[in-house]
mmCIF file of C-alpha atoms in Angstrom:
data_model
loop_
_atom_site.group_PDB
_atom_site.id
_atom_site.type_symbol
_atom_site.label_atom_id
_atom_site.label_comp_id
_atom_site.label_asym_id
_atom_site.label_seq_id
_atom_site.Cartn_x
_atom_site.Cartn_y
_atom_site.Cartn_z
ATOM 1 C CA MET A 1 48.692 -7.246 166.379
ATOM 2 C CA LYS A 2 51.570 -5.005 167.464
ATOM 3 C CA GLU A 3 51.931 -3.629 163.922
ATOM 4 C CA LYS A 4 48.169 -2.992 163.685
ATOM 5 C CA ILE A 5 48.244 -1.069 166.973
ATOM 6 C CA ILE A 6 51.158 1.054 165.725
ATOM 7 C CA THR A 7 49.406 1.739 162.406
ATOM 8 C CA LYS A 8 46.098 2.781 163.996
ATOM 9 C CA SER A 9 47.836 4.808 166.731
ATOM 10 C CA THR A 10 49.950 6.627 164.140
ATOM 11 C CA ASP A 11 46.825 7.611 162.223
ATOM 12 C CA LEU A 12 45.054 8.875 165.359
ATOM 13 C CA PHE A 13 48.095 10.681 166.779
ATOM 14 C CA LEU A 14 48.842 12.492 163.501
ATOM 15 C CA ASN A 15 45.234 13.544 162.980
ATOM 16 C CA LEU A 16 44.242 14.378 166.563
ATOM 17 C CA GLY A 17 47.509 14.877 168.429
ATOM 18 C CA PHE A 18 49.678 12.848 170.798
ATOM 19 C CA LYS A 19 48.200 14.528 173.861
ATOM 20 C CA SER A 20 44.481 14.207 173.147
ATOM 21 C CA VAL A 21 44.367 10.548 172.011
ATOM 22 C CA THR A 22 44.009 8.117 174.940
ATOM 23 C CA MET A 23 44.629 4.386 175.135
ATOM 24 C CA ASP A 24 40.841 4.001 175.419
ATOM 25 C CA ASP A 25 40.380 5.873 172.131
ATOM 26 C CA ILE A 26 42.812 3.532 170.367
ATOM 27 C CA ALA A 27 41.190 0.415 171.855
ATOM 28 C CA ASN A 28 37.696 1.631 170.862
ATOM 29 C CA GLU A 29 38.807 2.502 167.316
ATOM 30 C CA MET A 30 40.326 -0.960 166.901
ATOM 31 C CA GLY A 31 37.514 -2.841 168.622
ATOM 32 C CA ILE A 32 39.935 -4.455 171.072
ATOM 33 C CA SER A 33 40.414 -4.236 174.817
ATOM 34 C CA LYS A 34 42.891 -1.820 176.374
ATOM 35 C CA LYS A 35 44.520 -4.854 177.970
ATOM 36 C CA THR A 36 45.520 -6.098 174.513
ATOM 37 C CA ILE A 37 47.405 -2.848 173.861
ATOM 38 C CA TYR A 38 49.180 -3.119 177.224
ATOM 39 C CA GLN A 39 50.365 -6.620 176.300
ATOM 40 C CA HIS A 40 52.489 -4.981 173.594
ATOM 41 C CA PHE A 41 53.199 -1.559 175.111
ATOM 42 C CA LYS A 42 53.876 -1.000 178.808
ATOM 43 C CA ASN A 43 52.332 2.495 178.753
ATOM 44 C CA LYS A 44 51.278 5.320 176.433
ATOM 45 C CA THR A 45 54.792 6.786 176.360
ATOM 46 C CA LYS A 46 56.152 3.513 174.934
ATOM 47 C CA LEU A 47 53.402 3.531 172.298
ATOM 48 C CA VAL A 48 54.101 7.171 171.388
ATOM 49 C CA GLU A 49 57.791 6.311 171.044
ATOM 50 C CA ALA A 50 57.046 3.323 168.789
ATOM 51 C CA THR A 51 54.710 5.345 166.534
ATOM 52 C CA ALA A 52 57.079 8.338 166.311
ATOM 53 C CA LEU A 53 59.991 6.105 165.292
ATOM 54 C CA ASN A 54 57.741 4.208 162.886
ATOM 55 C CA VAL A 55 56.738 7.455 161.144
ATOM 56 C CA PHE A 56 60.393 8.506 160.980
ATOM 57 C CA GLU A 57 61.484 5.154 159.454
ATOM 58 C CA ASN A 58 58.698 5.268 156.851
ATOM 59 C CA ILE A 59 59.549 8.835 155.852
ATOM 60 C CA ALA A 60 63.308 8.131 155.794
ATOM 61 C CA CYS A 61 62.695 5.113 153.543
ATOM 62 C CA GLY A 62 60.462 7.164 151.211
ATOM 63 C CA ILE A 63 63.049 9.952 150.990
ATOM 64 C CA ASP A 64 65.731 7.390 150.064
ATOM 65 C CA GLN A 65 63.493 6.112 147.262
ATOM 66 C CA ILE A 66 62.937 9.661 145.950
ATOM 67 C CA CYS A 67 66.688 10.420 146.077
ATOM 68 C CA ALA A 68 67.407 7.150 144.222
ATOM 69 C CA LEU A 69 65.356 8.459 141.255
ATOM 70 C CA ASN A 70 68.184 10.949 140.631
ATOM 71 C CA LYS A 71 65.780 13.691 139.635
ATOM 72 C CA ASN A 72 66.703 17.293 138.980
ATOM 73 C CA PRO A 73 67.807 18.506 142.494
ATOM 74 C CA ILE A 74 65.294 21.394 142.549
ATOM 75 C CA GLU A 75 62.443 19.079 141.576
ATOM 76 C CA GLU A 76 63.664 16.595 144.200
ATOM 77 C CA VAL A 77 63.296 19.201 146.984
ATOM 78 C CA TYR A 78 59.610 19.698 146.115
ATOM 79 C CA LYS A 79 58.951 15.984 145.652
ATOM 80 C CA ILE A 80 60.336 15.252 149.128
ATOM 81 C CA LYS A 81 58.275 18.103 150.592
ATOM 82 C CA ARG A 82 55.050 16.688 149.089
ATOM 83 C CA PHE A 83 55.881 13.175 150.314
ATOM 84 C CA VAL A 84 56.650 14.300 153.876
ATOM 85 C CA MET A 85 53.551 16.513 154.096
ATOM 86 C CA HIS A 86 51.357 13.662 152.859
ATOM 87 C CA ASN A 87 52.794 11.278 155.452
ATOM 88 C CA LEU A 88 52.388 13.778 158.272
ATOM 89 C CA LYS A 89 48.763 14.483 157.227
ATOM 90 C CA ASP A 90 49.789 18.104 156.466
ATOM 91 C CA GLU A 91 50.694 18.342 160.178
ATOM 92 C CA LYS A 92 47.088 19.034 161.191
ATOM 93 C CA SER A 93 47.801 18.220 164.824
ATOM 94 C CA SER A 94 51.345 19.696 164.865
ATOM 95 C CA PRO A 95 52.884 16.355 165.923
ATOM 96 C CA GLN A 96 56.449 17.668 166.318
ATOM 97 C CA TYR A 97 55.310 20.513 168.545
ATOM 98 C CA GLN A 98 53.228 18.193 170.723
ATOM 99 C CA LEU A 99 56.084 15.705 171.026
ATOM 100 C CA GLN A 100 58.433 18.467 172.099
ATOM 101 C CA LYS A 101 55.971 19.737 174.699
ATOM 102 C CA TYR A 102 54.671 16.486 176.212
ATOM 103 C CA TYR A 103 57.352 13.897 175.365
ATOM 104 C CA PRO A 104 60.657 15.831 175.346
ATOM 105 C CA LYS A 105 62.903 12.735 175.575
ATOM 106 C CA ILE A 106 61.250 11.085 172.567
ATOM 107 C CA TYR A 107 61.413 14.408 170.708
ATOM 108 C CA ALA A 108 65.156 14.757 171.420
ATOM 109 C CA THR A 109 65.867 11.212 170.127
ATOM 110 C CA LEU A 110 63.787 11.829 167.025
ATOM 111 C CA LYS A 111 65.396 15.206 166.354
ATOM 112 C CA GLY A 112 68.837 13.581 166.441
ATOM 113 C CA LYS A 113 67.753 10.953 163.900
ATOM 114 C CA GLN A 114 66.092 13.596 161.697
ATOM 115 C CA PHE A 115 69.210 15.777 161.788
ATOM 116 C CA GLU A 116 71.436 12.908 160.711
ATOM 117 C CA LYS A 117 69.063 11.883 157.922
ATOM 118 C CA MET A 118 68.361 15.376 156.633
ATOM 119 C CA LEU A 119 71.982 16.511 156.760
ATOM 120 C CA GLY A 120 72.992 13.598 154.510
ATOM 121 C CA CYS A 121 70.072 14.069 152.149
ATOM 122 C CA VAL A 122 70.432 17.868 151.819
ATOM 123 C CA THR A 123 74.222 17.638 151.426
ATOM 124 C CA GLN A 124 73.819 15.215 148.497
ATOM 125 C CA ASN A 125 71.141 17.444 146.963
ATOM 126 C CA LEU A 126 73.416 20.498 147.214
ATOM 127 C CA GLU A 127 76.402 18.637 145.737
ATOM 128 C CA ARG A 128 74.338 17.410 142.793
ATOM 129 C CA GLY A 129 72.827 20.873 142.285
ATOM 130 C CA ILE A 130 76.300 22.440 142.102
ATOM 131 C CA ALA A 131 77.543 19.702 139.752
ATOM 132 C CA GLN A 132 74.596 20.387 137.423
ATOM 133 C CA ASN A 133 75.135 24.177 137.599
ATOM 134 C CA LEU A 134 71.692 24.643 139.175
ATOM 135 C CA TYR A 135 73.117 25.917 142.491
ATOM 136 C CA ARG A 136 75.902 28.479 142.871
ATOM 137 C CA ASP A 137 79.304 26.830 143.321
ATOM 138 C CA SER A 138 80.231 29.423 145.966
ATOM 139 C CA ILE A 139 77.757 28.140 148.590
ATOM 140 C CA GLU A 140 79.107 26.598 151.788
ATOM 141 C CA ILE A 141 77.469 23.156 151.609
ATOM 142 C CA ASP A 142 77.769 22.187 155.280
ATOM 143 C CA PHE A 143 76.533 25.598 156.444
ATOM 144 C CA VAL A 144 73.517 25.602 154.099
ATOM 145 C CA ALA A 145 72.591 21.987 154.995
ATOM 146 C CA ARG A 146 72.638 22.750 158.746
ATOM 147 C CA LEU A 147 70.737 26.009 158.244
ATOM 148 C CA TYR A 148 68.129 24.160 156.177
ATOM 149 C CA PHE A 149 67.523 21.649 158.992
ATOM 150 C CA ASN A 150 67.372 24.348 161.662
ATOM 151 C CA ASN A 151 64.882 26.420 159.673
ATOM 152 C CA MET A 152 62.686 23.377 158.990
ATOM 153 C CA VAL A 153 62.529 22.748 162.755
ATOM 154 C CA SER A 154 61.699 26.425 163.375
ATOM 155 C CA LEU A 155 58.709 26.270 161.010
ATOM 156 C CA LYS A 156 57.093 23.838 163.477
ATOM 157 C CA ASP A 157 57.598 26.157 166.458
ATOM 158 C CA GLN A 158 54.134 27.532 167.181
ATOM 159 C CA ASP A 159 55.536 30.342 169.326
ATOM 160 C CA ILE A 160 57.169 31.724 166.184
ATOM 161 C CA PHE A 161 54.562 30.588 163.628
ATOM 162 C CA PRO A 162 51.134 30.242 165.340
ATOM 163 C CA ARG A 163 49.026 27.666 163.451
ATOM 164 C CA GLU A 164 45.964 29.948 163.322
ATOM 165 C CA GLN A 165 48.064 32.471 161.426
ATOM 166 C CA PHE A 166 50.309 30.201 159.320
ATOM 167 C CA SER A 167 49.287 26.913 157.712
ATOM 168 C CA MET A 168 52.061 24.320 157.405
ATOM 169 C CA PRO A 169 51.727 23.889 153.583
ATOM 170 C CA THR A 170 52.079 27.675 153.118
ATOM 171 C CA LEU A 171 55.058 27.842 155.479
ATOM 172 C CA MET A 172 56.776 24.977 153.673
ATOM 173 C CA ASN A 173 56.205 26.493 150.226
ATOM 174 C CA ASN A 174 57.420 29.930 151.351
ATOM 175 C CA TYR A 175 60.502 28.482 153.008
ATOM 176 C CA LEU A 176 61.485 26.301 150.036
ATOM 177 C CA GLU A 177 61.153 29.313 147.738
ATOM 178 C CA TYR A 178 63.341 31.337 150.125
ATOM 179 C CA HIS A 179 65.910 28.514 150.416
ATOM 180 C CA LEU A 180 66.165 27.812 146.681
ATOM 181 C CA ARG A 181 66.316 31.456 145.615
ATOM 182 C CA GLY A 182 69.213 31.884 148.028
ATOM 183 C CA ILE A 183 71.309 29.094 146.469
ATOM 184 C CA CYS A 184 70.217 28.854 142.815
ATOM 185 C CA SER A 185 72.418 29.915 139.903
ATOM 186 C CA ASN A 186 70.816 31.757 136.977
ATOM 187 C CA LYS A 187 70.204 28.385 135.320
ATOM 188 C CA GLY A 188 68.631 27.128 138.574
ATOM 189 C CA LEU A 189 66.352 30.157 138.806
ATOM 190 C CA GLU A 190 65.101 29.455 135.263
ATOM 191 C CA THR A 191 64.382 25.838 136.292
ATOM 192 C CA LEU A 192 62.598 27.048 139.449
ATOM 193 C CA THR A 193 60.438 29.460 137.430
ATOM 194 C CA GLN A 194 59.614 26.707 134.939
ATOM 195 C CA LEU A 195 58.625 24.348 137.778
ATOM 196 C CA HIS A 196 56.254 26.959 139.187
ATOM 197 C CA ILE A 197 54.663 27.499 135.773
ATOM 198 C CA ASN A 198 54.102 23.746 135.371
ATOM 199 C CA GLN A 199 52.616 23.416 138.856
ATOM 200 C CA ASN A 200 50.095 26.248 138.359
#
């Protein structure tokens, strides 16, 4: 039952937001009593924490599987982006932003885990890209990897990018283009252009 509650709560939180979904809403959606939820989770904060970590684990696992395919590093960046966006429901309810605002402790824990995961993943991507002559060998790998993470976090800041003005898919596409054009070699730029042609 605990897993079912986490699954349903994740769906509701990602679609409607952590703040607006109540324990009553979850109980009604599942056709169970609120008491049943409280048998597994002491309060809503504990449930939010469980769902946030569950989403992170699922995404981290999916990213590992994509990286294991050993694809062209530029293609890999876009494949990961599509996977993450799909799992976050295109961030309709801006989950990261809501976590930061209403559950700052959970957000801080999650951000630490995301940083660790993304730093490793991006570093490997950059190393492979340089080895395959797709990225310039003069780039500072650690600097670019940290900058990449920081910019990804900034995209979710609604004070900088209000949702009514910027959709998350557009922001992600624009940022990846910006990131890749900044690090690609001439060979990499040809690959990037070819990828765009194939996607259109």
